[in-house]
Short mmCIF file of N, CA and C in Angstrom, two decimals:
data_model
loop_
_atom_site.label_atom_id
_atom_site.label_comp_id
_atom_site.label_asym_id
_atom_site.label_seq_id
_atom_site.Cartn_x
_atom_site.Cartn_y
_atom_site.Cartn_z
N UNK X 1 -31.00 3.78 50.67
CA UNK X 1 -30.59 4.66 51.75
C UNK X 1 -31.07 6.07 51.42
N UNK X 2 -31.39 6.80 52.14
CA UNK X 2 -32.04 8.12 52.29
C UNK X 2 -30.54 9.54 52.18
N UNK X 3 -31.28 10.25 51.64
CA UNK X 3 -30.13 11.30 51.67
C UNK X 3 -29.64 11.76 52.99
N UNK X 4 -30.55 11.89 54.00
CA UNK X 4 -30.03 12.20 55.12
C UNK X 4 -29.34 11.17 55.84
N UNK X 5 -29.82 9.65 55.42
CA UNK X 5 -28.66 8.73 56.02
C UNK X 5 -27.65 8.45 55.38
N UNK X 6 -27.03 8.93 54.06
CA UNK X 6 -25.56 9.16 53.49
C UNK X 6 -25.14 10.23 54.15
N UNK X 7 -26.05 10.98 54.19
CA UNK X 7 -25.46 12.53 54.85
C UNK X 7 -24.95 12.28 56.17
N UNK X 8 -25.63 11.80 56.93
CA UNK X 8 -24.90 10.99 58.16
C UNK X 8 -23.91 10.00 58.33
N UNK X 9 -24.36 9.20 57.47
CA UNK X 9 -23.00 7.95 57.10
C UNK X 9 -21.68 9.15 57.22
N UNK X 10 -21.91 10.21 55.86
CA UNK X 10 -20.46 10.78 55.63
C UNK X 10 -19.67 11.83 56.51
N UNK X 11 -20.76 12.60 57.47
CA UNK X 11 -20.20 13.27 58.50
C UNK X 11 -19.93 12.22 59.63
N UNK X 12 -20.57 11.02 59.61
CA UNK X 12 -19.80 10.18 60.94
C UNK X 12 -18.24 9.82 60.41
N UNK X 13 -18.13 9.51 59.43
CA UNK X 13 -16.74 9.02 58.74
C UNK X 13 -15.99 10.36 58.96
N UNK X 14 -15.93 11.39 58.59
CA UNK X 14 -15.23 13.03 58.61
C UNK X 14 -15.23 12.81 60.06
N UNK X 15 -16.16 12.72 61.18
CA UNK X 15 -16.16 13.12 62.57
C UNK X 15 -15.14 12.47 63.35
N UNK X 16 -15.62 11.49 62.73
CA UNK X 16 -14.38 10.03 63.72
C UNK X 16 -13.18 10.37 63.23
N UNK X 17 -12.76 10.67 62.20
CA UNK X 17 -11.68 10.95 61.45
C UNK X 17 -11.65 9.45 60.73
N UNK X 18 -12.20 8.68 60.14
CA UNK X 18 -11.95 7.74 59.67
C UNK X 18 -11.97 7.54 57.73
N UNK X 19 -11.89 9.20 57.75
CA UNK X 19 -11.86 9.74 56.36
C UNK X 19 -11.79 11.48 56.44
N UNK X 20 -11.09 11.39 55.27
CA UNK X 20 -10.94 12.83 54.90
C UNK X 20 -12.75 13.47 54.21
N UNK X 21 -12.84 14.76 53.94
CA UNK X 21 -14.26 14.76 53.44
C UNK X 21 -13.98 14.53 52.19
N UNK X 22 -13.59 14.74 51.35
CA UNK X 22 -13.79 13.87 49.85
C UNK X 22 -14.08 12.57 50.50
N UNK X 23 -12.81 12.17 50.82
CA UNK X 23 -13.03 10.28 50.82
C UNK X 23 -14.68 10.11 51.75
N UNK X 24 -15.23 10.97 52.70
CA UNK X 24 -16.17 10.78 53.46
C UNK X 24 -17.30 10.50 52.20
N UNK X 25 -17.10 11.26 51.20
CA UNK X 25 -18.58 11.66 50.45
C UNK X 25 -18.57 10.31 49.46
N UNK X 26 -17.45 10.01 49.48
CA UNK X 26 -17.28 8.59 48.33
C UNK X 26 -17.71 7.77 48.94
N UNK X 27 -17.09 7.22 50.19
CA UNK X 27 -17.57 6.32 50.75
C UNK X 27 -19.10 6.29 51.45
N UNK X 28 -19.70 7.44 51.08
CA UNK X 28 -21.53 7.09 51.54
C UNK X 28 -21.85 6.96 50.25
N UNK X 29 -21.32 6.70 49.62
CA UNK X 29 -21.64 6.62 48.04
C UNK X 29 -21.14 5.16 47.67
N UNK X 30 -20.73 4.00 48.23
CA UNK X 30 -19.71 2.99 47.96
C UNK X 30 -20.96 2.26 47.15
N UNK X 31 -22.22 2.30 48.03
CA UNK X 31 -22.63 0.79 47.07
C UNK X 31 -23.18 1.12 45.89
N UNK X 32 -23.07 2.35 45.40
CA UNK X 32 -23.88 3.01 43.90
C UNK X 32 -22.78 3.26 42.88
N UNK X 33 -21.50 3.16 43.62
CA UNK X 33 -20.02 3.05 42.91
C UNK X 33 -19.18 2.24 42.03
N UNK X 34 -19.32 1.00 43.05
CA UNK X 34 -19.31 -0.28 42.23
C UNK X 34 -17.92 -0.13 42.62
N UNK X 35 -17.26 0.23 43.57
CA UNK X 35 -15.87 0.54 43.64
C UNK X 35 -15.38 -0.04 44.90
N UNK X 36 -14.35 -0.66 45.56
CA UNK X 36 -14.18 -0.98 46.53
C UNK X 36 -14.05 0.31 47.89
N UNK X 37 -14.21 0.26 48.78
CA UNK X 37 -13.39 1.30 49.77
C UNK X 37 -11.77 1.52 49.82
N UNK X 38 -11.19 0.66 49.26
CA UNK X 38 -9.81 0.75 49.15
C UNK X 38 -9.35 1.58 48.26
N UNK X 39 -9.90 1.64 46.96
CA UNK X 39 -10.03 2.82 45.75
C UNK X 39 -10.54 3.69 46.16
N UNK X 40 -11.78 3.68 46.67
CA UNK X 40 -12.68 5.43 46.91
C UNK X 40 -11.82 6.18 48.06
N UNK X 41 -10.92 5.62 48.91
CA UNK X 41 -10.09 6.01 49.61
C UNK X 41 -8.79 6.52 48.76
N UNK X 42 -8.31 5.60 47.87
CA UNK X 42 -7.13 6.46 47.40
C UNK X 42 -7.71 7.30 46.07
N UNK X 43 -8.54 7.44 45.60
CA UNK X 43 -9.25 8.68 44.57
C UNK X 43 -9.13 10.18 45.46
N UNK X 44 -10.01 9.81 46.93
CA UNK X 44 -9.89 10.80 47.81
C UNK X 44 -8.96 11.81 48.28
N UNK X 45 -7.79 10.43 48.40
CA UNK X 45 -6.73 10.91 49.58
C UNK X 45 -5.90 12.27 49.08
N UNK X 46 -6.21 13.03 48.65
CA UNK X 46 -5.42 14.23 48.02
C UNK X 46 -6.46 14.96 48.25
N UNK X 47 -7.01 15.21 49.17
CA UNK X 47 -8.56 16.23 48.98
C UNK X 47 -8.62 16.60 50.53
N UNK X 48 -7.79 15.83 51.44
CA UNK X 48 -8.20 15.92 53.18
C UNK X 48 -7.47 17.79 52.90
N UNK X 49 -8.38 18.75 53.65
CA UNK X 49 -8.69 19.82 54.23
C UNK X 49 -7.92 20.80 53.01
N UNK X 50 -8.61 20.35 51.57
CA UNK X 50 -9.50 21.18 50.57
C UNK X 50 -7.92 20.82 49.55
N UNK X 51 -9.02 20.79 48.21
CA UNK X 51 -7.27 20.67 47.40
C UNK X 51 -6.52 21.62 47.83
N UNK X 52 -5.19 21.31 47.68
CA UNK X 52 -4.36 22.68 48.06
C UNK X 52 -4.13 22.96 49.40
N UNK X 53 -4.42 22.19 50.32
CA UNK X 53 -4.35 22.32 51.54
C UNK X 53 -4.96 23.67 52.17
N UNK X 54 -6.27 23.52 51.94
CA UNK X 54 -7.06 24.87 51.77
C UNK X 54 -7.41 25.73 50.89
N UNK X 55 -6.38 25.86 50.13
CA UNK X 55 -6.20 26.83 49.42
C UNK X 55 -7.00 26.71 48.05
N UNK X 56 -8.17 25.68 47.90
CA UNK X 56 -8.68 25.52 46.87
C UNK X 56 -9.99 24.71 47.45
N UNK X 57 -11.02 24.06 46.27
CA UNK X 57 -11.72 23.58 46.74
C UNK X 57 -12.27 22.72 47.67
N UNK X 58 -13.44 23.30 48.49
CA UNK X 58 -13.57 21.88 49.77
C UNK X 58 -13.35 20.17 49.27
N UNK X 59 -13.02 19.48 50.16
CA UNK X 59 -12.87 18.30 49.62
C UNK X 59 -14.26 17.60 49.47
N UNK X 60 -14.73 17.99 50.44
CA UNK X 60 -16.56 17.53 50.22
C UNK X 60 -16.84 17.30 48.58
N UNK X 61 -16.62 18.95 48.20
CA UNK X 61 -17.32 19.48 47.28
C UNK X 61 -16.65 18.79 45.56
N UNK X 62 -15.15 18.16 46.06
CA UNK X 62 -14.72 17.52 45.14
C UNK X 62 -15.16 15.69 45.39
N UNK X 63 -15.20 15.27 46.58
CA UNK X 63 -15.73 13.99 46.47
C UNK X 63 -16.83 13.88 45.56
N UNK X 64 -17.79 14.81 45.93
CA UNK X 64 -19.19 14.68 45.11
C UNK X 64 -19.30 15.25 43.53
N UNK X 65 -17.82 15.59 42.97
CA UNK X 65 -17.34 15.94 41.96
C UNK X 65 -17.06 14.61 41.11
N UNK X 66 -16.39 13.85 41.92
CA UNK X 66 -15.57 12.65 41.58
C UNK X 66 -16.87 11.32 41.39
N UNK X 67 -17.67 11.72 42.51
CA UNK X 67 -18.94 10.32 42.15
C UNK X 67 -19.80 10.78 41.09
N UNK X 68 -20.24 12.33 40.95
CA UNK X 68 -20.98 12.28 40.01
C UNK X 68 -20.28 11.57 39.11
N UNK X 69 -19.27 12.20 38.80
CA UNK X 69 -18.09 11.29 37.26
C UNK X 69 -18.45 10.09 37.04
N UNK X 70 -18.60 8.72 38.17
CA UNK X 70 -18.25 7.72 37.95
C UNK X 70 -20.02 7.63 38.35
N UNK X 71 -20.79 7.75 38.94
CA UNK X 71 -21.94 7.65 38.48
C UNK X 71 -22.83 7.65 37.35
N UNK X 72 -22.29 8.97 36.36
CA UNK X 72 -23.33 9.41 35.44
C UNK X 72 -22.15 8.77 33.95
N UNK X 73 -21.12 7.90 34.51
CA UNK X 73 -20.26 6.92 33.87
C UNK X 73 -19.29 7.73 32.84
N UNK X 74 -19.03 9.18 33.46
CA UNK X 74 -18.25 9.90 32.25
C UNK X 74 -18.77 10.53 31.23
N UNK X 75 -20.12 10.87 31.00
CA UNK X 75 -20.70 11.37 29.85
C UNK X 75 -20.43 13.08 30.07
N UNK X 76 -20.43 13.26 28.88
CA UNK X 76 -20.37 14.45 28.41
C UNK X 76 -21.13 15.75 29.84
N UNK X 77 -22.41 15.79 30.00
CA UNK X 77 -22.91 16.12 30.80
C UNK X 77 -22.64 16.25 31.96
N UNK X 78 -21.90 15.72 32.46
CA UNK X 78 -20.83 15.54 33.72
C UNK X 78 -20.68 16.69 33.89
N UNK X 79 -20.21 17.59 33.36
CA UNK X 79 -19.29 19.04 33.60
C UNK X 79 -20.90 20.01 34.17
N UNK X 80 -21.77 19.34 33.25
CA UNK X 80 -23.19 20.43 34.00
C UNK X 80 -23.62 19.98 34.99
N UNK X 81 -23.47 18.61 35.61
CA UNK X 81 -24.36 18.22 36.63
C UNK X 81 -22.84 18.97 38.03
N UNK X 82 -21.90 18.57 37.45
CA UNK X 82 -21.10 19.20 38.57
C UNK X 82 -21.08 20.74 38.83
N UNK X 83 -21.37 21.52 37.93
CA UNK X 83 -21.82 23.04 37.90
C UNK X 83 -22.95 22.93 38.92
N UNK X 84 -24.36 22.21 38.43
CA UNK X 84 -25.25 22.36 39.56
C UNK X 84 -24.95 22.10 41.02
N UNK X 85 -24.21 20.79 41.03
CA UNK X 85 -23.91 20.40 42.48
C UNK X 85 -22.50 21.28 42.80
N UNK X 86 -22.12 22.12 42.33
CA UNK X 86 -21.33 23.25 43.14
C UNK X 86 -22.41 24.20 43.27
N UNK X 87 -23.31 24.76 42.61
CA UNK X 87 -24.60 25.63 42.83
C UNK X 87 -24.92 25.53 43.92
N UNK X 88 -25.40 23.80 44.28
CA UNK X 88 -26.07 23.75 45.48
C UNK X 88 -24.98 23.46 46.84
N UNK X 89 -23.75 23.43 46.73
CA UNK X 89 -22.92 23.60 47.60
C UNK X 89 -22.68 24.60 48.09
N UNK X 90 -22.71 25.65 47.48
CA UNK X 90 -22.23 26.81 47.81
C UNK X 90 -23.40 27.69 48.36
N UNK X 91 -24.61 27.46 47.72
CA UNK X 91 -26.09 27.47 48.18
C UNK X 91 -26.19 27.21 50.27
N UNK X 92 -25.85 26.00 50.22
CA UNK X 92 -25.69 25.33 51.51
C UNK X 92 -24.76 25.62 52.73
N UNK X 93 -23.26 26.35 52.29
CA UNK X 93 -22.38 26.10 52.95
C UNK X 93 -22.30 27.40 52.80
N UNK X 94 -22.38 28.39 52.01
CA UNK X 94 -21.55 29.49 51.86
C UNK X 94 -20.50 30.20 51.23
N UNK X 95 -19.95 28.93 50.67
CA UNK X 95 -18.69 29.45 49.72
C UNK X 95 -18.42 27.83 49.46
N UNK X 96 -17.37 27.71 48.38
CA UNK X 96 -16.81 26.45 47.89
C UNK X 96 -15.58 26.66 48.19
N UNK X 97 -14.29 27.47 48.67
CA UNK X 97 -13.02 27.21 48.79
C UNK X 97 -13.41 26.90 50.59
N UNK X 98 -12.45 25.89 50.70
CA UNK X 98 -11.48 25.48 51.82
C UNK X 98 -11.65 26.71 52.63
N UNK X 99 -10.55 27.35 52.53
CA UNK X 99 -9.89 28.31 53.90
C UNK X 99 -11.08 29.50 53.64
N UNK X 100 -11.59 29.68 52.94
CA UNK X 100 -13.33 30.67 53.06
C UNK X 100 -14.51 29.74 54.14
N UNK X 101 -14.79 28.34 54.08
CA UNK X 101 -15.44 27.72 54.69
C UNK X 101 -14.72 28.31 56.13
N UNK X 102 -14.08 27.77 56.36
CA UNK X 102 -13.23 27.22 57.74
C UNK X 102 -12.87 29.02 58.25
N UNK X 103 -12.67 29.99 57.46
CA UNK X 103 -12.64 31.20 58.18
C UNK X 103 -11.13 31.10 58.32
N UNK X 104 -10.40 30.96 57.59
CA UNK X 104 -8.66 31.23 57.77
C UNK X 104 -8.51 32.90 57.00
N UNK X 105 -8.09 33.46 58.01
CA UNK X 105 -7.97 34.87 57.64
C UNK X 105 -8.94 35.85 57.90
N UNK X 106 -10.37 35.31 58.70
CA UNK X 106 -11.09 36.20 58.88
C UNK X 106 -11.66 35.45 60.54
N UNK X 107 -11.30 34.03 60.70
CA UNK X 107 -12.25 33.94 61.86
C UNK X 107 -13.32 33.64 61.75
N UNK X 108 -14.15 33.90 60.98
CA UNK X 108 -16.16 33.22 60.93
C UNK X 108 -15.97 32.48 59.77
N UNK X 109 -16.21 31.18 60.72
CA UNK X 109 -16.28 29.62 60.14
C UNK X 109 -17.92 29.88 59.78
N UNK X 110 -17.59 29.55 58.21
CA UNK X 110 -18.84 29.33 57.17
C UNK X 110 -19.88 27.97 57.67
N UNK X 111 -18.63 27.48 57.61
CA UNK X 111 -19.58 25.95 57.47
C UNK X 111 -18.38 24.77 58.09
N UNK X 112 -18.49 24.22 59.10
CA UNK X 112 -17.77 23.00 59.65
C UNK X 112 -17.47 21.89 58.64
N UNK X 113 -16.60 21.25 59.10
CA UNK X 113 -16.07 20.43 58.22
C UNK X 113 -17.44 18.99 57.80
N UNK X 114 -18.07 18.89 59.01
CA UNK X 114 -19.12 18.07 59.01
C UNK X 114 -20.16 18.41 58.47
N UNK X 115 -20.63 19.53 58.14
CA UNK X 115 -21.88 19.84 57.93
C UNK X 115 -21.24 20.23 56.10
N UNK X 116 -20.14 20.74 56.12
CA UNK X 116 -19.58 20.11 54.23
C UNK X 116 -19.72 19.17 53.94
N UNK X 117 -19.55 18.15 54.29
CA UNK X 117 -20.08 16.69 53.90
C UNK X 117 -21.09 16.11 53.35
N UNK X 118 -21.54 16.86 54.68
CA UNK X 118 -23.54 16.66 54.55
C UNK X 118 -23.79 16.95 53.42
N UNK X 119 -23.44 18.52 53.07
CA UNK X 119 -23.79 19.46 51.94
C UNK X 119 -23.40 18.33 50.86
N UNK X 120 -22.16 18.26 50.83
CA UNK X 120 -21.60 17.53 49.35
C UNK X 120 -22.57 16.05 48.95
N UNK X 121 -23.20 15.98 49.90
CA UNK X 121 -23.74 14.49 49.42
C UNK X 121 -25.19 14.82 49.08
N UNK X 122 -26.06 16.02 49.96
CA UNK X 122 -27.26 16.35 49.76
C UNK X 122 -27.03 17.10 48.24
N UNK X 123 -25.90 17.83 47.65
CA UNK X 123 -25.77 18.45 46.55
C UNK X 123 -26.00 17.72 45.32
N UNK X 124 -25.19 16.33 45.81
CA UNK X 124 -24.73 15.33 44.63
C UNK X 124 -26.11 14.77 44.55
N UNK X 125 -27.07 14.57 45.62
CA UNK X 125 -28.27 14.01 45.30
C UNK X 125 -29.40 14.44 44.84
N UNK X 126 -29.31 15.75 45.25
CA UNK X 126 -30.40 16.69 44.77
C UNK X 126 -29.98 16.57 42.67
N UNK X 127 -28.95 16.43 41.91
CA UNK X 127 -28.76 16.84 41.10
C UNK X 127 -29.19 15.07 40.54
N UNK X 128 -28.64 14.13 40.94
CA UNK X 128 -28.40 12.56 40.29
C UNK X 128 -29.18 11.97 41.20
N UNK X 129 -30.34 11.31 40.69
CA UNK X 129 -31.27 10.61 41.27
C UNK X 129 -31.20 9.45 41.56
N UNK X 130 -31.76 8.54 42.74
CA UNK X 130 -31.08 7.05 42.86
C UNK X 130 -32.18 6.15 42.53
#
């Protein structure tokens, strides 16, 4: 599958509402996971509209936190590849907190909840190769 068709997979899942964006970014990620959808859903489910209920990181930006992990199988290196893929999140979107994306307190929406998605999965791919 192509980055732009995970990237799509995961904003159709966020759009429909048939996932939060963490859980969106896991689940375009399911068959490189090795994980059921029933798990990548409850790993997620604490991430719908940013840890903290805003008040902390996009959930996008932690889904693609959570697959690098279980992709690159826990190694040490983990902590740098997730540095880059917040690089290129924030690169993309504009900021990495929640209520900065979405414009709570100022009004100018950074980046839609859909097009975080996108980001979080084009981030995670640009860094971990398939």
């Amino acid at each position: 599958m192509t980055m732009e068709e995970r990237a799509g997979m995961a904003a159709e899942l966020k759009h429909t509402g048939k996932a939060n964006c963490a859980q969106a970014v896991l689940l375009a990620f399911q068959d490189k996971l090795g994980m059921s959808e029933e798990a990548l859903r409850e790993l997620g489910a604490g991430f719908g509209a940013g840890m903290g209920c805003m008040e902390g990181t996009c959930g996008a930006l932690v889904g693609a936190g959570i697959a690098a992990g279980i992709l690159n199988k826990g190694e040490r290196n983990t902590v740098a590849l997730s540095r880059q893929i917040l690089a290129g999140f924030n690169e993309k979107s504009g900021a990495t907190i929640c209520k900065v994306l979405k414009g709570a307190g100022t009004g100018k929406v950074l980046c839609e909840c859909d097009d975080c998605v996108r980001n979080g999965v084009k981030s995670l791919m640009e860094v971990i190769q398939f």
